[in-house]
């Protein structure tokens, strides 16, 4: 590029940027402060209530429990460059000498893992728009290399409420729902109706798609796409006041995205704009096999200080 | 050493080893196979049952939930050399450029931690006697540097059952029970009786001692000792068939130990000999403050593959 | 902010940004392509030559060697949030059983460390200007979370050349030169003259300031500031064609900076604009004590693939 | 076990242990204290001397430098379960906002690696016999999970001396010497004679076998065996007083081992019994191609505190 052309192109670029900038400024303020107040950091967790807990506990009938977490290990579904290494060791001098007159021996473990691996909770600091996160919080106000100072997953109370499984595989008659299949308001309402369940504020909604079966049999295909929530479906569920949305897939949202120019649009729609939590890689297979569509959902996430996400293993109790 | 001497010394060696071996075998075999069968790997989790879940769910009355996990971070109670480091980062080129037409941005996290830190579950592979662990499994049969091949905490089903809090601080009239105070059969029975609760098979028993208050105010004193379970108390509870025993202290067992020649004797007594799980650094303060002694206990541990222990956050629901 | 004000302020902001942008565009292109060609990735390492190696080898007279690396451990000087953890372990089953008829035993180690800790080499991908690094390379062209694809320190050839120590402590008559003391062209020329040494292309220049003594005695003061290279001095040395510049301080450059509005200005001046490497926390004490001002400098950095920096221990041989 | 039986079995135990102990003591004491004194921790590094440095520096003739370190990354040759992960990140809030009026930007890196990967130095604490290491030091005296308190590689002075390459590939007329080919005294003397070089005390000896070519082309075959030093060859070189022995293979010693009942017998022979250091995965290809058999060898290992091993990149200068 010759020097004489630079000023001109600089001006053009500036004009274009100005346009972009004014658009984004205008678009930005629709979505904050949040409906839970300008200082809120919990989002849809505000929809939880003791009354809801009591109601949900009444769903326990058979006493059967379901662990929704998958094995989180070196072979777990992971979005690059996320990885996992666990080392079992016996801190000491390596001689294996038992301790004390009771001859105690032991093992310890050291974990090096990305949090966004296996079954995981996406906290409200995970994805945002233009560096603004839930409630309009800007990255500069809470993101540090040593941990989030707000919105970290260790700050969350337990999520105990009614869980609802929407068996999309059954509803669509596909053992594994095809990738790119979007779940929007129409599909969600139809599936709920077919199951005779009414979604309510404070619920945790889980989609069963069969997609998780691919994690073991064909992990490349598993990671290449997935059926899942569309933008309209996300808005619909958020509007209803659900606390968290999960799926038996790694991103919960439909891939390829509905609008190919967008990147993970459902994530910031739920997390940033609505304070709704995302539960990835939920193992819904046993629930679906048993036809259990309503249950007591209990999540006590490990409280790793400052964490953006959390490896979790929620329990469904029926 | 000349070759001619080898056979002889080899024989001597063998004889000596045989002698040693027969002694240790004799001492060892009292405690295995386990009462749950020679192939069992779950221990007292076998005491769980759907019926027990249904009963426990009926304890939910107020709908109030209690998170029992403490913050697990760089300042969490940790037995040396255990430590914790979490790093929040934004995988990419560092420019902070938003992604897609939706201008998505995000944060990720990388965790480097020992598992035996903060609120933690001790799996049955954590402590043993002379390298034998639960059900007599020898270390050589399941311990590898890349993870336990048996007895790892990721293999456990959820623990959903009745939780019972024994408020030893209240019972003994000490806001913080003195270190070295052993809870044995007599103390446990007395406390249960005072609370009008009967311990049963399948229960999770938690001791409230007030000791956790020191974790924040005086961590050196916190780590230097603690009130806790004595050997006789451990045997008593194991006999009853409890699934897990927790406390608001870092080791659950009394320190200094009752017999100063021993090292963490309650750990292998519970884990190896009885298959009873240990729950350390449980935050029982809110339960004690509310006088909630019976509740629905729900633990879905993160399923880190091969892990010896697990950082946990069980939920008590009342 | 009311909606009616937004468009106007948007325009003002845009105008200001346009101004900034056109300035930065104009300022940016002075400094690349580099003097070593538009495709060069090695920078001032191009000044090395076999002839220079042969000359430098002739400086070996007494046969005394000096290790310039400091201990890099948990207590090493580290810019936050950098930290270090090393774990010694014995991969296996923990029994300590010796291996084979030769009864071999062993130890291994697992290192978790930031590279920018202790004695370190700053590679050309470490600091840049507006996300442009050496030779105008933009971050998007070589920075990934799994490692740099260009400019990483593993790609560098050994640095073997003449090393020159400038003993600023002696020259200024201060055992520990005061923080904020800038070494610019005048100071560098005067110190070199006092030592009767002429700086040349291909040299590695090390400043001795005594500052490293504080790392052990008063690490807070050590990290709070330092004497060091000023911008003019950096340009002077770069102009001369030196390969790398080191110091017995953690940043090599003067802190507080000469212009308080700037942040580590000497780093991108050397790395990005001139391809000159930076050697931090060099232990120059023994060289200074012996009055050794010219020596054979040898650096073979550990070749960690994709690394931005490298923990190093160059050797000075006299 | 009843109390009355304890004294008797205690006596039996003691007798058996005494028997065992006297056998192992007899076997053990041949090899320590070391020839460098009962308190020595440096081993054959004692053979280094200023005079040797001066002599070695005279070997510098062409000024050509050779980096002996291979790339140490996720694909580097690694003995299981060793692994490597490097993460490049930009500590901050993730917005990519430049710093200061000089608009500085930067990258940092976090390394998680086993030290025994890629090109590595085995320190004297790496392998021993029955938990005794160099100079008879017992593991209990210096091995801790947080690092070795003695014999760690950070304590070593630079190794600057004459390097000698023995081109075994050329000598045996095999571009890649067959696995299982042992280099013992006869082979070493013959190769040295063919190259007209006399091995001396204080030398670093490197074997070129061509084996490293397999690391890239066939890593399974590379790790499955190798040509290398035999026990007799190890003793011969140790006797001569060499400081360190390296090879272009991952273990330096011949695999399969000469005596199949043994496990890495050359390692403790060199490290524990003789204090001779081991340099693994040395890239000797360029030296061999140039026919450079004598050179100035310079190793400044990164000084990771407490480390058993060290990732290294020694420099050969000719």
Short mmCIF file of N, CA and C in Angstrom, two decimals, chain A residues 50 53-54 61-63 65 67 69-73 82 84 86-91 96 98 100-115 125-131 133 143-145 147 154-156 158 160 261-263 265 298 300-301 303-309 311 313 315 317, chain B residues 50 53-54 61-63 65 67 69-73 82 84 86-91 96 98 100-115 125-131 133 143-145 147 154-156 158 160 261-263 265 298 300-301 303-309 311 313 315 317:
data_model
loop_
_atom_site.label_atom_id
_atom_site.label_comp_id
_atom_site.label_asym_id
_atom_site.label_seq_id
_atom_site.Cartn_x
_atom_site.Cartn_y
_atom_site.Cartn_z
N UNK A 50 -38.00 -21.79 48.33
CA UNK A 50 -38.32 -22.92 49.21
C UNK A 50 -39.60 -23.64 48.77
N UNK A 53 -38.84 -25.95 46.08
CA UNK A 53 -38.09 -27.11 46.59
C UNK A 53 -39.05 -28.14 47.17
N UNK A 54 -39.98 -27.64 47.98
CA UNK A 54 -40.95 -28.55 48.62
C UNK A 54 -41.77 -29.27 47.56
N UNK A 61 -40.76 -40.49 43.97
CA UNK A 61 -41.73 -41.57 44.16
C UNK A 61 -41.09 -42.95 44.22
N UNK A 62 -40.22 -43.24 43.27
CA UNK A 62 -39.60 -44.57 43.24
C UNK A 62 -38.35 -44.64 44.09
N UNK A 63 -37.77 -43.46 44.36
CA UNK A 63 -36.51 -43.45 45.11
C UNK A 63 -35.30 -43.76 44.23
N UNK A 65 -32.28 -42.87 41.80
CA UNK A 65 -31.46 -41.68 41.56
C UNK A 65 -30.72 -41.83 40.23
N UNK A 67 -27.49 -40.17 38.01
CA UNK A 67 -26.37 -39.23 37.98
C UNK A 67 -26.28 -38.68 36.56
N UNK A 69 -23.96 -36.53 35.47
CA UNK A 69 -22.60 -36.24 35.03
C UNK A 69 -21.98 -37.41 34.29
N UNK A 70 -21.25 -37.11 33.23
CA UNK A 70 -20.48 -38.14 32.54
C UNK A 70 -19.09 -38.22 33.15
N UNK A 71 -18.38 -39.25 32.79
CA UNK A 71 -17.00 -39.35 33.22
C UNK A 71 -16.21 -38.19 32.61
N UNK A 72 -15.49 -37.47 33.48
CA UNK A 72 -14.69 -36.36 33.00
C UNK A 72 -13.23 -36.77 33.10
N UNK A 73 -12.66 -37.12 31.97
CA UNK A 73 -11.29 -37.63 32.00
C UNK A 73 -10.58 -37.27 30.72
N UNK A 82 -9.00 -27.38 25.37
CA UNK A 82 -9.20 -27.91 26.72
C UNK A 82 -8.67 -29.33 26.86
N UNK A 84 -7.21 -32.53 30.01
CA UNK A 84 -7.35 -33.07 31.36
C UNK A 84 -6.18 -33.98 31.68
N UNK A 86 -4.82 -36.11 35.25
CA UNK A 86 -4.87 -36.39 36.68
C UNK A 86 -3.67 -37.26 37.02
N UNK A 87 -3.03 -36.96 38.13
CA UNK A 87 -1.87 -37.75 38.54
C UNK A 87 -2.10 -38.26 39.96
N UNK A 88 -2.04 -39.55 40.11
CA UNK A 88 -2.14 -40.14 41.45
C UNK A 88 -0.72 -40.29 41.99
N UNK A 89 -0.53 -39.85 43.20
CA UNK A 89 0.80 -39.92 43.78
C UNK A 89 0.70 -40.14 45.28
N UNK A 90 1.84 -40.42 45.88
CA UNK A 90 1.89 -40.69 47.31
C UNK A 90 2.92 -39.74 47.88
N UNK A 91 2.46 -38.58 48.35
CA UNK A 91 3.44 -37.57 48.78
C UNK A 91 4.30 -38.13 49.90
N UNK A 96 7.39 -45.94 50.12
CA UNK A 96 6.20 -46.74 50.40
C UNK A 96 6.12 -47.20 51.84
N UNK A 98 4.93 -47.67 55.34
CA UNK A 98 3.69 -47.36 56.06
C UNK A 98 3.95 -46.43 57.24
N UNK A 100 3.15 -45.02 61.09
CA UNK A 100 2.62 -45.27 62.41
C UNK A 100 2.52 -46.75 62.73
N UNK A 101 2.14 -47.01 63.97
CA UNK A 101 2.02 -48.41 64.40
C UNK A 101 0.83 -49.06 63.72
N UNK A 102 -0.06 -48.26 63.16
CA UNK A 102 -1.20 -48.83 62.42
C UNK A 102 -0.87 -49.07 60.95
N UNK A 103 0.35 -48.75 60.57
CA UNK A 103 0.86 -49.04 59.22
C UNK A 103 -0.06 -48.48 58.13
N UNK A 104 -0.38 -47.23 58.27
CA UNK A 104 -1.24 -46.58 57.28
C UNK A 104 -0.47 -46.29 55.99
N UNK A 105 -1.15 -46.44 54.89
CA UNK A 105 -0.61 -46.05 53.59
C UNK A 105 -1.70 -45.26 52.86
N UNK A 106 -1.31 -44.54 51.82
CA UNK A 106 -2.34 -43.74 51.16
C UNK A 106 -1.96 -43.24 49.79
N UNK A 107 -2.96 -42.74 49.11
CA UNK A 107 -2.80 -42.15 47.79
C UNK A 107 -3.41 -40.76 47.79
N UNK A 108 -2.85 -39.90 46.95
CA UNK A 108 -3.36 -38.55 46.78
C UNK A 108 -3.50 -38.29 45.28
N UNK A 109 -4.11 -37.16 44.95
CA UNK A 109 -4.18 -36.88 43.51
C UNK A 109 -4.11 -35.40 43.22
N UNK A 110 -3.49 -35.12 42.10
CA UNK A 110 -3.22 -33.79 41.60
C UNK A 110 -3.92 -33.69 40.25
N UNK A 111 -4.77 -32.69 40.13
CA UNK A 111 -5.58 -32.55 38.93
C UNK A 111 -5.17 -31.31 38.15
N UNK A 112 -4.95 -31.50 36.88
CA UNK A 112 -4.72 -30.38 35.97
C UNK A 112 -5.79 -30.48 34.89
N UNK A 113 -6.75 -29.61 34.95
CA UNK A 113 -7.82 -29.72 33.97
C UNK A 113 -8.38 -28.36 33.62
N UNK A 114 -8.88 -28.25 32.42
CA UNK A 114 -9.71 -27.12 32.09
C UNK A 114 -11.07 -27.41 32.71
N UNK A 115 -11.76 -26.38 33.15
CA UNK A 115 -13.06 -26.59 33.77
C UNK A 115 -14.14 -26.88 32.71
N UNK A 125 -20.25 -15.72 33.93
CA UNK A 125 -19.07 -15.03 33.42
C UNK A 125 -18.45 -15.74 32.23
N UNK A 126 -19.10 -16.77 31.73
CA UNK A 126 -18.48 -17.57 30.67
C UNK A 126 -18.56 -16.92 29.29
N UNK A 127 -19.75 -16.44 28.94
CA UNK A 127 -19.84 -15.79 27.63
C UNK A 127 -20.67 -14.51 27.71
N UNK A 128 -20.22 -13.53 26.93
CA UNK A 128 -20.89 -12.24 26.91
C UNK A 128 -20.86 -11.66 25.51
N UNK A 129 -21.14 -10.40 25.46
CA UNK A 129 -21.22 -9.68 24.19
C UNK A 129 -20.33 -8.45 24.29
N UNK A 130 -19.34 -8.40 23.41
CA UNK A 130 -18.44 -7.24 23.42
C UNK A 130 -17.86 -6.99 24.82
N UNK A 131 -17.50 -8.08 25.47
CA UNK A 131 -16.87 -8.03 26.80
C UNK A 131 -17.82 -7.56 27.90
N UNK A 133 -20.91 -8.86 30.25
CA UNK A 133 -21.47 -10.12 30.70
C UNK A 133 -22.78 -9.84 31.42
N UNK A 143 -12.98 -9.73 35.63
CA UNK A 143 -12.15 -10.81 35.08
C UNK A 143 -10.68 -10.57 35.42
N UNK A 144 -10.07 -11.51 36.12
CA UNK A 144 -8.62 -11.45 36.36
C UNK A 144 -8.05 -12.83 36.10
N UNK A 145 -6.77 -12.87 35.85
CA UNK A 145 -6.14 -14.16 35.55
C UNK A 145 -6.20 -15.11 36.73
N UNK A 147 -8.76 -15.50 38.66
CA UNK A 147 -10.14 -15.90 38.93
C UNK A 147 -11.08 -14.73 38.74
N UNK A 154 -18.30 -20.61 42.15
CA UNK A 154 -18.26 -21.00 43.57
C UNK A 154 -19.24 -20.19 44.41
N UNK A 155 -19.71 -19.08 43.86
CA UNK A 155 -20.60 -18.21 44.64
C UNK A 155 -22.06 -18.67 44.58
N UNK A 156 -22.37 -19.61 43.73
CA UNK A 156 -23.76 -19.99 43.53
C UNK A 156 -24.30 -20.84 44.67
N UNK A 158 -26.85 -23.89 45.99
CA UNK A 158 -27.24 -25.13 45.32
C UNK A 158 -28.45 -24.86 44.43
N UNK A 160 -31.66 -26.50 43.56
CA UNK A 160 -32.57 -27.58 43.95
C UNK A 160 -33.96 -27.15 43.50
N UNK A 261 -23.44 -16.60 10.39
CA UNK A 261 -22.50 -15.50 10.69
C UNK A 261 -22.27 -15.37 12.19
N UNK A 262 -23.05 -16.11 12.97
CA UNK A 262 -22.94 -15.97 14.41
C UNK A 262 -22.09 -17.08 15.03
N UNK A 263 -21.57 -16.82 16.22
CA UNK A 263 -20.75 -17.79 16.93
C UNK A 263 -21.37 -18.03 18.31
N UNK A 265 -24.38 -18.19 19.49
CA UNK A 265 -25.27 -17.07 19.88
C UNK A 265 -26.17 -17.37 21.07
N UNK A 298 -31.03 -31.80 41.77
CA UNK A 298 -30.14 -31.27 42.81
C UNK A 298 -28.73 -31.10 42.26
N UNK A 300 -25.12 -29.50 43.50
CA UNK A 300 -24.17 -28.83 44.39
C UNK A 300 -22.83 -28.85 43.66
N UNK A 301 -22.52 -27.75 43.00
CA UNK A 301 -21.28 -27.70 42.19
C UNK A 301 -20.06 -27.60 43.10
N UNK A 303 -17.00 -26.03 44.67
CA UNK A 303 -16.85 -24.57 44.83
C UNK A 303 -15.41 -24.11 44.60
N UNK A 304 -14.93 -24.26 43.37
CA UNK A 304 -13.58 -23.82 43.04
C UNK A 304 -13.58 -22.29 42.93
N UNK A 305 -12.82 -21.66 43.80
CA UNK A 305 -12.88 -20.21 43.92
C UNK A 305 -12.45 -19.51 42.63
N UNK A 306 -13.28 -18.61 42.16
CA UNK A 306 -12.95 -17.81 40.99
C UNK A 306 -13.27 -18.46 39.66
N UNK A 307 -13.84 -19.67 39.71
CA UNK A 307 -14.03 -20.43 38.48
C UNK A 307 -15.13 -19.86 37.58
N UNK A 308 -14.88 -19.93 36.29
CA UNK A 308 -15.82 -19.50 35.27
C UNK A 308 -16.88 -20.57 35.07
N UNK A 309 -16.42 -21.80 35.01
CA UNK A 309 -17.30 -22.92 34.80
C UNK A 309 -17.15 -23.88 36.00
N UNK A 311 -17.01 -28.36 36.65
CA UNK A 311 -17.32 -29.75 36.33
C UNK A 311 -18.36 -30.21 37.34
N UNK A 313 -21.93 -32.84 38.47
CA UNK A 313 -22.62 -34.12 38.42
C UNK A 313 -23.96 -33.97 39.13
N UNK A 315 -27.80 -34.48 40.28
CA UNK A 315 -28.52 -35.71 40.58
C UNK A 315 -30.01 -35.49 40.33
N UNK A 317 -33.63 -37.12 41.06
CA UNK A 317 -34.20 -38.08 42.01
C UNK A 317 -35.68 -38.23 41.68
N UNK B 50 -33.55 -47.35 47.27
CA UNK B 50 -34.67 -46.49 46.87
C UNK B 50 -35.61 -46.20 48.03
N UNK B 53 -34.24 -43.49 50.02
CA UNK B 53 -34.36 -42.21 49.31
C UNK B 53 -35.76 -41.62 49.51
N UNK B 54 -36.74 -42.48 49.34
CA UNK B 54 -38.12 -42.02 49.48
C UNK B 54 -38.36 -41.48 50.90
N UNK B 61 -39.19 -30.25 54.40
CA UNK B 61 -40.37 -29.58 54.94
C UNK B 61 -40.39 -28.08 54.67
N UNK B 62 -39.28 -27.42 54.98
CA UNK B 62 -39.24 -25.97 54.80
C UNK B 62 -38.83 -25.59 53.38
N UNK B 63 -38.17 -26.50 52.69
CA UNK B 63 -37.66 -26.17 51.37
C UNK B 63 -36.34 -25.41 51.40
N UNK B 65 -32.40 -25.00 51.53
CA UNK B 65 -31.25 -25.82 51.12
C UNK B 65 -29.99 -25.29 51.78
N UNK B 67 -25.76 -25.52 51.50
CA UNK B 67 -24.59 -26.04 50.78
C UNK B 67 -23.54 -26.38 51.82
N UNK B 69 -20.47 -27.51 51.10
CA UNK B 69 -19.10 -27.29 50.63
C UNK B 69 -18.59 -25.92 50.99
N UNK B 70 -17.33 -25.84 51.39
CA UNK B 70 -16.70 -24.55 51.63
C UNK B 70 -16.04 -24.07 50.34
N UNK B 71 -15.64 -22.83 50.32
CA UNK B 71 -14.88 -22.34 49.17
C UNK B 71 -13.56 -23.09 49.09
N UNK B 72 -13.30 -23.62 47.91
CA UNK B 72 -12.07 -24.34 47.71
C UNK B 72 -11.18 -23.50 46.81
N UNK B 73 -10.21 -22.84 47.44
CA UNK B 73 -9.37 -21.93 46.68
C UNK B 73 -7.97 -21.90 47.25
N UNK B 82 -0.45 -30.08 49.56
CA UNK B 82 -1.55 -29.80 48.65
C UNK B 82 -1.71 -28.30 48.40
N UNK B 84 -3.51 -25.16 45.38
CA UNK B 84 -4.56 -24.85 44.42
C UNK B 84 -4.17 -23.65 43.58
N UNK B 86 -5.93 -21.59 40.13
CA UNK B 86 -6.88 -21.51 39.03
C UNK B 86 -6.48 -20.32 38.16
N UNK B 87 -6.54 -20.52 36.87
CA UNK B 87 -6.18 -19.45 35.94
C UNK B 87 -7.34 -19.21 34.98
N UNK B 88 -7.81 -17.99 34.98
CA UNK B 88 -8.85 -17.62 34.01
C UNK B 88 -8.15 -17.07 32.76
N UNK B 89 -8.57 -17.55 31.63
CA UNK B 89 -7.94 -17.12 30.38
C UNK B 89 -8.96 -17.11 29.26
N UNK B 90 -8.55 -16.53 28.13
CA UNK B 90 -9.43 -16.42 26.97
C UNK B 90 -8.67 -17.04 25.82
N UNK B 91 -8.91 -18.33 25.58
CA UNK B 91 -8.09 -19.01 24.56
C UNK B 91 -8.28 -18.32 23.21
N UNK B 96 -8.68 -9.99 22.07
CA UNK B 96 -9.99 -9.68 22.62
C UNK B 96 -11.03 -9.43 21.54
N UNK B 98 -14.11 -9.76 19.46
CA UNK B 98 -15.34 -10.54 19.58
C UNK B 98 -15.52 -11.47 18.38
N UNK B 100 -17.89 -13.48 15.58
CA UNK B 100 -19.14 -13.54 14.85
C UNK B 100 -19.87 -12.22 14.82
N UNK B 101 -20.96 -12.24 14.07
CA UNK B 101 -21.76 -11.01 13.95
C UNK B 101 -22.47 -10.70 15.26
N UNK B 102 -22.54 -11.70 16.12
CA UNK B 102 -23.16 -11.47 17.43
C UNK B 102 -22.14 -10.95 18.45
N UNK B 103 -20.88 -10.82 18.02
CA UNK B 103 -19.82 -10.22 18.85
C UNK B 103 -19.68 -10.91 20.21
N UNK B 104 -19.61 -12.23 20.15
CA UNK B 104 -19.47 -13.01 21.38
C UNK B 104 -18.06 -12.89 21.93
N UNK B 105 -17.97 -12.86 23.24
CA UNK B 105 -16.68 -12.90 23.93
C UNK B 105 -16.81 -13.91 25.06
N UNK B 106 -15.68 -14.36 25.59
CA UNK B 106 -15.81 -15.37 26.63
C UNK B 106 -14.57 -15.57 27.47
N UNK B 107 -14.75 -16.28 28.54
CA UNK B 107 -13.68 -16.65 29.45
C UNK B 107 -13.67 -18.15 29.68
N UNK B 108 -12.49 -18.67 29.92
CA UNK B 108 -12.33 -20.08 30.23
C UNK B 108 -11.49 -20.22 31.49
N UNK B 109 -11.36 -21.42 32.00
CA UNK B 109 -10.50 -21.57 33.17
C UNK B 109 -9.79 -22.90 33.20
N UNK B 110 -8.59 -22.81 33.73
CA UNK B 110 -7.66 -23.93 33.82
C UNK B 110 -7.37 -24.11 35.30
N UNK B 111 -7.59 -25.32 35.78
CA UNK B 111 -7.45 -25.58 37.22
C UNK B 111 -6.29 -26.52 37.48
N UNK B 112 -5.45 -26.13 38.39
CA UNK B 112 -4.39 -27.02 38.87
C UNK B 112 -4.60 -27.15 40.37
N UNK B 113 -5.05 -28.29 40.79
CA UNK B 113 -5.32 -28.42 42.22
C UNK B 113 -5.09 -29.85 42.67
N UNK B 114 -4.73 -29.99 43.91
CA UNK B 114 -4.79 -31.29 44.55
C UNK B 114 -6.26 -31.53 44.86
N UNK B 115 -6.69 -32.76 44.77
CA UNK B 115 -8.08 -33.06 45.06
C UNK B 115 -8.38 -33.03 46.55
N UNK B 125 -9.99 -45.65 47.90
CA UNK B 125 -8.59 -45.85 47.54
C UNK B 125 -7.67 -44.85 48.21
N UNK B 126 -8.20 -44.04 49.11
CA UNK B 126 -7.39 -42.97 49.70
C UNK B 126 -6.44 -43.47 50.79
N UNK B 127 -6.97 -44.26 51.72
CA UNK B 127 -6.06 -44.77 52.75
C UNK B 127 -6.29 -46.25 53.01
N UNK B 128 -5.18 -46.93 53.26
CA UNK B 128 -5.24 -48.36 53.52
C UNK B 128 -4.22 -48.75 54.57
N UNK B 129 -4.00 -50.03 54.66
CA UNK B 129 -3.10 -50.59 55.66
C UNK B 129 -2.09 -51.46 54.92
N UNK B 130 -0.83 -51.09 55.05
CA UNK B 130 0.21 -51.88 54.39
C UNK B 130 -0.08 -52.07 52.90
N UNK B 131 -0.54 -51.01 52.28
CA UNK B 131 -0.82 -51.00 50.83
C UNK B 131 -2.02 -51.86 50.43
N UNK B 133 -6.10 -51.91 50.48
CA UNK B 133 -7.19 -50.95 50.60
C UNK B 133 -8.50 -51.72 50.74
N UNK B 143 -3.60 -49.06 41.66
CA UNK B 143 -3.01 -47.73 41.74
C UNK B 143 -2.03 -47.51 40.58
N UNK B 144 -2.28 -46.50 39.76
CA UNK B 144 -1.32 -46.11 38.73
C UNK B 144 -1.20 -44.59 38.76
N UNK B 145 -0.11 -44.10 38.22
CA UNK B 145 0.12 -42.65 38.24
C UNK B 145 -0.93 -41.91 37.42
N UNK B 147 -4.08 -42.60 37.40
CA UNK B 147 -5.40 -42.71 38.03
C UNK B 147 -5.62 -44.09 38.60
N UNK B 154 -14.90 -41.31 40.69
CA UNK B 154 -15.82 -41.10 39.56
C UNK B 154 -16.78 -42.27 39.36
N UNK B 155 -16.44 -43.40 39.95
CA UNK B 155 -17.27 -44.60 39.75
C UNK B 155 -18.48 -44.64 40.69
N UNK B 156 -18.53 -43.76 41.65
CA UNK B 156 -19.57 -43.85 42.66
C UNK B 156 -20.91 -43.33 42.15
N UNK B 158 -24.56 -41.46 42.90
CA UNK B 158 -24.87 -40.36 43.82
C UNK B 158 -25.16 -40.92 45.21
N UNK B 160 -27.60 -40.33 47.96
CA UNK B 160 -28.86 -39.65 48.29
C UNK B 160 -29.49 -40.45 49.42
N UNK B 261 0.98 -43.35 68.86
CA UNK B 261 1.86 -44.10 67.95
C UNK B 261 1.22 -44.30 66.58
N UNK B 262 -0.07 -43.96 66.49
CA UNK B 262 -0.77 -44.21 65.23
C UNK B 262 -0.86 -42.95 64.38
N UNK B 263 -1.07 -43.16 63.09
CA UNK B 263 -1.19 -42.05 62.15
C UNK B 263 -2.53 -42.16 61.41
N UNK B 265 -5.52 -43.16 62.25
CA UNK B 265 -6.03 -44.54 62.32
C UNK B 265 -7.49 -44.67 61.91
N UNK B 298 -27.83 -34.94 49.61
CA UNK B 298 -27.60 -35.28 48.20
C UNK B 298 -26.17 -34.90 47.80
N UNK B 300 -23.70 -35.35 44.52
CA UNK B 300 -23.27 -35.77 43.18
C UNK B 300 -21.85 -35.25 43.00
N UNK B 301 -20.87 -36.08 43.22
CA UNK B 301 -19.47 -35.64 43.16
C UNK B 301 -19.04 -35.43 41.71
N UNK B 303 -17.17 -36.10 38.48
CA UNK B 303 -16.67 -37.43 38.13
C UNK B 303 -15.30 -37.36 37.42
N UNK B 304 -14.29 -36.92 38.15
CA UNK B 304 -12.94 -36.85 37.60
C UNK B 304 -12.38 -38.27 37.51
N UNK B 305 -12.12 -38.70 36.30
CA UNK B 305 -11.76 -40.10 36.07
C UNK B 305 -10.45 -40.48 36.78
N UNK B 306 -10.51 -41.54 37.54
CA UNK B 306 -9.32 -42.06 38.20
C UNK B 306 -9.01 -41.42 39.53
N UNK B 307 -9.85 -40.46 39.95
CA UNK B 307 -9.53 -39.68 41.14
C UNK B 307 -9.63 -40.48 42.44
N UNK B 308 -8.74 -40.19 43.34
CA UNK B 308 -8.71 -40.80 44.67
C UNK B 308 -9.74 -40.14 45.57
N UNK B 309 -9.75 -38.83 45.49
CA UNK B 309 -10.65 -38.02 46.29
C UNK B 309 -11.55 -37.21 45.34
N UNK B 311 -13.29 -33.03 45.22
CA UNK B 311 -13.79 -31.80 45.83
C UNK B 311 -15.31 -31.80 45.66
N UNK B 313 -19.47 -30.63 47.12
CA UNK B 313 -20.37 -29.65 47.70
C UNK B 313 -21.75 -30.32 47.88
N UNK B 315 -25.43 -31.22 49.21
CA UNK B 315 -26.54 -30.34 49.53
C UNK B 315 -27.43 -31.01 50.57
N UNK B 317 -31.09 -30.74 52.28
CA UNK B 317 -32.38 -30.13 51.96
C UNK B 317 -33.35 -30.44 53.08
#
